[in-house]
Coordinates of C-alpha atoms and ligand atoms in Angstrom, one line a residue:
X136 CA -0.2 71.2 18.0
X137 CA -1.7 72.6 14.7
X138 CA -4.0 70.7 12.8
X139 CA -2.8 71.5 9.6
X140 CA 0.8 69.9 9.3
X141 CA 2.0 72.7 5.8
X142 CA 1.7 75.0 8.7
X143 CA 4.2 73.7 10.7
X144 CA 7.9 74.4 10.7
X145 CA 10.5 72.0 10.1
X146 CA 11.9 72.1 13.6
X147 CA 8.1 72.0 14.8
X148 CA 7.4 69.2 12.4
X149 CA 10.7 67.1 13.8
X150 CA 8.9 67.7 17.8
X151 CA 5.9 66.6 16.4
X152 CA 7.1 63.4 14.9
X153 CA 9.1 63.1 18.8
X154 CA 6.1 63.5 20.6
X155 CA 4.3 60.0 20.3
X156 CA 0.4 60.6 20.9
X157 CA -0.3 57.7 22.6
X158 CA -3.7 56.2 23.0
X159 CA -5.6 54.3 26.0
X160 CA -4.9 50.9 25.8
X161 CA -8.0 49.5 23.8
X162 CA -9.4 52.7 22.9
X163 CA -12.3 51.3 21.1
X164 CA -12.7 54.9 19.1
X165 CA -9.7 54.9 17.6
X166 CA -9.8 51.5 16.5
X167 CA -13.3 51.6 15.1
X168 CA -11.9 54.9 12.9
X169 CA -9.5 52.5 11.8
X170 CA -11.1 49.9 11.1
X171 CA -13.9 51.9 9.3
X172 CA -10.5 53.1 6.6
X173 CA -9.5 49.3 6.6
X174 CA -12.8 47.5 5.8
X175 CA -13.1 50.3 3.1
X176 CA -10.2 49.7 1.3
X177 CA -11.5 48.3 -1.6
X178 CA -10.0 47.3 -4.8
X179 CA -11.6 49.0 -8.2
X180 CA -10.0 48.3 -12.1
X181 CA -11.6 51.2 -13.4
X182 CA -11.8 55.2 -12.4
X183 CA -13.3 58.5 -13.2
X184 CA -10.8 59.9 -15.7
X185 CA -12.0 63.0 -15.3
X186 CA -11.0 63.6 -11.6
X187 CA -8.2 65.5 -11.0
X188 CA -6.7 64.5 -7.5
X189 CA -5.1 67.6 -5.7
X190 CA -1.5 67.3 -5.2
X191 CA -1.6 68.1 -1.6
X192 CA -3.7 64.1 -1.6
X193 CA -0.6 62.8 -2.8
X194 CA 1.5 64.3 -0.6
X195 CA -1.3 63.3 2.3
X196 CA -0.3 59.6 0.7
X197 CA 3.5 59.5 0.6
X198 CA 3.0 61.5 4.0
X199 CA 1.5 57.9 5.8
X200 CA 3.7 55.9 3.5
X201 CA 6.9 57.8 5.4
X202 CA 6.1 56.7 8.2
X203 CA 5.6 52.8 7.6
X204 CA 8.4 50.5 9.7
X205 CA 11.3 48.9 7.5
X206 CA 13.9 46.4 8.1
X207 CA 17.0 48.2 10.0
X208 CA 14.6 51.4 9.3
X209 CA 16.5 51.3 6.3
X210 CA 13.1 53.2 4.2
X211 CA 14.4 51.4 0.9
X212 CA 11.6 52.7 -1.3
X213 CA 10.8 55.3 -3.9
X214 CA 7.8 56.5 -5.5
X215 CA 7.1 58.4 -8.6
X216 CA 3.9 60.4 -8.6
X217 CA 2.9 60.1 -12.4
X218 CA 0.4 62.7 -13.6
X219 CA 1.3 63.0 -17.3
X220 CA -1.7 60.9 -19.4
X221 CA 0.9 60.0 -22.0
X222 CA 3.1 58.2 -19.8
X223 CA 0.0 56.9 -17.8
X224 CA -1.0 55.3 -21.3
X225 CA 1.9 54.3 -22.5
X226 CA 2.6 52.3 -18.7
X227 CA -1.0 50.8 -19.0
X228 CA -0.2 49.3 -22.5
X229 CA 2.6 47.5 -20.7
X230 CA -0.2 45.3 -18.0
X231 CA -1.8 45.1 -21.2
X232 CA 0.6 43.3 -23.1
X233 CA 1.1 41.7 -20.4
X234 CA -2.7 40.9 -20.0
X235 CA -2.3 39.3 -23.9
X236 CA 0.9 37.6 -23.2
X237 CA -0.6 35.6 -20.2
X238 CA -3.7 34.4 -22.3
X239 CA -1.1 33.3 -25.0
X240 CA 1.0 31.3 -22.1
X241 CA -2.5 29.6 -20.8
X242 CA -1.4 30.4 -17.6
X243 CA -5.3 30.2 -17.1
X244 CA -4.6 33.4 -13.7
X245 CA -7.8 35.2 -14.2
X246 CA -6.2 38.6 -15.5
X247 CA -8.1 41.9 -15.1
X248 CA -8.6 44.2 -18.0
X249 CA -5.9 46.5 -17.2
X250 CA -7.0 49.1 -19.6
X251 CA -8.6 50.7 -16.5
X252 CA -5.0 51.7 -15.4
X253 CA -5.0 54.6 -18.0
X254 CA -8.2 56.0 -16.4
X255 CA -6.5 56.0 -12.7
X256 CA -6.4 59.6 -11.6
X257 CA -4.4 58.6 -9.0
X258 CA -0.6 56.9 -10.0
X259 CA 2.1 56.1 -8.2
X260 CA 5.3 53.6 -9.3
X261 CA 6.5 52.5 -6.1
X262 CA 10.1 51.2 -6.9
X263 CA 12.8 49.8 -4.2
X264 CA 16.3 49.4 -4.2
X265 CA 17.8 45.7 -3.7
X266 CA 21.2 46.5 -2.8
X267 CA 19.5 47.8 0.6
X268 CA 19.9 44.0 1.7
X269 CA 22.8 44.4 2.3
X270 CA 21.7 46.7 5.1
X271 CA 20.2 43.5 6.4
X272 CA 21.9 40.2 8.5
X273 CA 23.7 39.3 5.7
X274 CA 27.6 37.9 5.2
X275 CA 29.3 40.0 2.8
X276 CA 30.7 38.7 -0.2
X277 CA 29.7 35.0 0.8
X278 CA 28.9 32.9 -1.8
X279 CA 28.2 29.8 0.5
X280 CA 24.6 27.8 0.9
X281 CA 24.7 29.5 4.6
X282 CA 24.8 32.8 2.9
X283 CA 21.8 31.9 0.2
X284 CA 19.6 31.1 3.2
X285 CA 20.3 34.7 5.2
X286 CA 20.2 36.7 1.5
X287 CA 16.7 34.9 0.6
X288 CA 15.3 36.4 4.5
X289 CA 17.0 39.6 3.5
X290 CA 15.0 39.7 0.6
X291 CA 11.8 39.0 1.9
X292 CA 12.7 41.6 5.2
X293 CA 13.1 44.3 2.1
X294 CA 10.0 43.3 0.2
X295 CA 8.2 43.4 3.2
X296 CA 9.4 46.4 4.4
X297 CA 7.7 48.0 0.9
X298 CA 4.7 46.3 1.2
X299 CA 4.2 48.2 4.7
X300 CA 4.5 51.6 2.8
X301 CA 2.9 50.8 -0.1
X302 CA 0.0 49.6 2.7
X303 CA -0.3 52.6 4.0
X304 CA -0.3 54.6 1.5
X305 CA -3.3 52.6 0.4
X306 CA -4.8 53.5 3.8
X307 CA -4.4 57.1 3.1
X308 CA -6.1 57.1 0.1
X309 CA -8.7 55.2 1.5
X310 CA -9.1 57.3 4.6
X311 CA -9.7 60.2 1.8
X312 CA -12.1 58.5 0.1
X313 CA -10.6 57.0 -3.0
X314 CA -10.7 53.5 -4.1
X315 CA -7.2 51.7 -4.7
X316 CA -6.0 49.3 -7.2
X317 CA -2.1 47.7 -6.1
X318 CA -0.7 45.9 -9.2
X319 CA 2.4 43.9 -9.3
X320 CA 1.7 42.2 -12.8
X321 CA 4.9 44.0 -13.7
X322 CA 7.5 41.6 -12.4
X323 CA 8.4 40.4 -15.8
X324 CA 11.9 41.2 -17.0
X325 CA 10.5 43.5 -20.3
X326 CA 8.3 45.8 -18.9
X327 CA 11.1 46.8 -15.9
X328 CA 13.6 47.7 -19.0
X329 CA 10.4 49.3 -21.0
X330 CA 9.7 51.5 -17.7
X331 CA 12.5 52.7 -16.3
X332 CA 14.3 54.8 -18.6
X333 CA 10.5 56.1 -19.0
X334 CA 10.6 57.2 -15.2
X335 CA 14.1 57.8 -15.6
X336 CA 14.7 55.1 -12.6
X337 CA 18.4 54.3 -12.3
X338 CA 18.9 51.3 -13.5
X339 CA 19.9 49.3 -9.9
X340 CA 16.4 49.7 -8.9
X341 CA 13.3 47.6 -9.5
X342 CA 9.6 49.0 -10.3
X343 CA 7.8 46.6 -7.3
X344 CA 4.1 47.8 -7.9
X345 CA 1.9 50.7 -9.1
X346 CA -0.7 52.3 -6.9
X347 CA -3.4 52.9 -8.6
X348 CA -6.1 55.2 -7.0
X349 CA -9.9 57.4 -7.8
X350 CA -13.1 57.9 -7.7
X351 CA -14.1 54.7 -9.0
X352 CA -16.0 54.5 -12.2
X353 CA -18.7 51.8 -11.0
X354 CA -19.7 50.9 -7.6
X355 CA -17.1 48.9 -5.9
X356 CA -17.9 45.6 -4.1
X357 CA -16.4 44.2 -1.2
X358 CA -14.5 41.2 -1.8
X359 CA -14.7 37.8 0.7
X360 CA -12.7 37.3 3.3
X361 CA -11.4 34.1 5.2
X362 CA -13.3 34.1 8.5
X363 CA -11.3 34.8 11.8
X364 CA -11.2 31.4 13.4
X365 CA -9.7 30.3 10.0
X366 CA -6.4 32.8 10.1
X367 CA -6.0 33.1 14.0
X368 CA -4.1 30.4 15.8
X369 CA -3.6 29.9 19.9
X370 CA -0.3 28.9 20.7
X371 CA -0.2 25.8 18.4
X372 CA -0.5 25.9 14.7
X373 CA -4.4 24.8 14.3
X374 CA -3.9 21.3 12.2
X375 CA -7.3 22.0 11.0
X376 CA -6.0 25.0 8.8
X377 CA -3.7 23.0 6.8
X378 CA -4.4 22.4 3.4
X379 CA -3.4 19.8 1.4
X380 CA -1.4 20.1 -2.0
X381 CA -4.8 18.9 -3.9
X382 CA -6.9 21.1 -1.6
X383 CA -4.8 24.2 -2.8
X384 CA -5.1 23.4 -6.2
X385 CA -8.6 22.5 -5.9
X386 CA -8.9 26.3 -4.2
X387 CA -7.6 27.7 -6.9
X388 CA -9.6 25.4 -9.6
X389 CA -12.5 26.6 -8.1
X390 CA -12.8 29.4 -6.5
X391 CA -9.8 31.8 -7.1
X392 CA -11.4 33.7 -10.1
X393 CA -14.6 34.0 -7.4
X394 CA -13.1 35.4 -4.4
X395 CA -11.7 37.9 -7.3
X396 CA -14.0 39.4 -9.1
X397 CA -17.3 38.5 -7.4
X398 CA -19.2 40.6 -4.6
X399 CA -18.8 38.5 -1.4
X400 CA -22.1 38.4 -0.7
X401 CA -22.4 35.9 -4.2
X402 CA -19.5 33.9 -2.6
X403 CA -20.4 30.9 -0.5
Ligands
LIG663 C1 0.7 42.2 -3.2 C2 -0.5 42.4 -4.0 C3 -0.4 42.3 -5.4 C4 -1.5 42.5 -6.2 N1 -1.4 42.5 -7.6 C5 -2.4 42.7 -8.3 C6 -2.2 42.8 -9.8 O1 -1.1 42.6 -10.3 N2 -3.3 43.0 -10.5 C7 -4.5 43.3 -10.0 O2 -5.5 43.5 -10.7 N3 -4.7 43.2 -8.6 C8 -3.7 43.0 -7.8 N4 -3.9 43.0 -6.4 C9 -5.2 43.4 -5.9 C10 -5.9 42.1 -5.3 O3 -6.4 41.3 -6.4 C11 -7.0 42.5 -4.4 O4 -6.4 43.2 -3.3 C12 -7.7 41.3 -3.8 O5 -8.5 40.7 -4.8 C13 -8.7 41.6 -2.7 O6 -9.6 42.6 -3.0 P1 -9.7 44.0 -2.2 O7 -8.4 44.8 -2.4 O8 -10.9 44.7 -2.8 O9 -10.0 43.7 -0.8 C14 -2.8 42.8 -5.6 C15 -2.9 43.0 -4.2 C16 -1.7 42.8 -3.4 C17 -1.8 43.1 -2.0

């Protein structure tokens, strides 16, 4: 096969996503390269405005995104390369609205200073469509409790669905270097209507998240992690891992604003 996939044809590109190149079982190589792109995806709030990232990289991106799994391999997600500054300012003043808005509510969430978004040379709105539930077990026109309870799993089967693309998209840009930023502080009902006649988005689709990726402008830190043992299970849920109502709260009292913003080598 050739290396450089622009090369290929499109019938040679549809054999080559046929032919499944499969691995050893526990090749340790290939899972020490992967892990090497994981580990190093790490979160920055400010970039180099001055980098220009090629377009070819955000192809490279959308490229590993295409190919993430997806309820009923339904693929219900869009994204919308933005290179223009203006509209790269003009979404930025939205998170930082937003940014002012939470500090008016007291909602007391630790919110980032999103003016770094402007300075992303990388951006990408990743939207979705929610009719695409239907796509999943759902009963059609049901309005019953029954129907509630299999829409609400739809729901999560299609977010989830654009959380694995939007993941590896992040991956890519991590394998080529950059450093990510993935913001969903857009949820709220004013910046959706603000942003997608901006984007020209129809209007049945939702904005989930922006990728945000560069060169980042200041050494990045690597953030703490939960240890293994804490996250893994053996056949039973470990009773040990359950936290408490005022254990949770006292977690995110405590240590929330810690675990993110502070290297996790200054996190006990
Ligand atoms: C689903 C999701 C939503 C996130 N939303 C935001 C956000 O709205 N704003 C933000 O600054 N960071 C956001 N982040 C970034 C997290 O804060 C960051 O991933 C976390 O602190 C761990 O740091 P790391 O990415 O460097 O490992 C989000 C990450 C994920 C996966």
């Amino acid at each position: 096969m050739k290396a450089d996939a622009e090369a290929l044809s499109p019938e040679e590109l549809l054999e080559a996503e046929a032919a499944v190149d499969l691995p050893e079982i526990g090749a340790r190589d290939r899972y020490d390269a992967l892990m090497k792109v994981v580990t190093n995806r790490v979160t920055v709030r400010a970039f180099d405005p001055d980098f220009e990232v090629p377009r070819e990289h955000f192809e490279m991106i959308l490229e590993a995104a295409r190919h993430a799994p997806s309820g009923a391999n339904a693929q219900p997600w869009h994204f919308i390369v933005i290179t223009e500054p203006e509209l790269k300012e003009k979404i930025a003043g939205y998170f930082v609205e937003e940014q002012r808005r939470r500090a008016k509510l007291k909602m007391k969430f630790p919110t980032p200073d999103y003016r770094g978004l402007a300075t992303a040379p990388g951006f990408i709105v990743v939207a979705t469509d929610f009719r695409w539930v239907s796509a999943f077990p759902v009963l059609k026109d049901d309005t019953s409790d029954l129907n509630r309870m299999y829409r609400e799993n739809a729901e999560r089967i299609l977010l989830q669905s654009v959380a694995a693309a939007t993941m590896s998209a992040h991956l890519a840009a991590a394998a080529l270097g950059y450093n990510v930023w993935w913001i969903t502080a857009i949820g709220q009902e004013a910046a959706q209507e603000a942003m997608k006649p901006l984007l020209g988005i129809p209007e049945e689709l939702s904005v989930l998240d922006i990728m945000a990726f560069g060169p980042p402008a200041k050494a990045p830190y690597k953030r703490w992690r939960k240890p293994l043992e804490e996250i893994a299970n053996w056949n039973r849920f470990d009773p040990a891992h359950h936290m408490t109502g005022e254990e949770l709260e006292d977690w995110i009292q405590t240590r929330r604003h810690r675990v993110m913003f502070k290297d996790a080598s200054k996190v006990d």
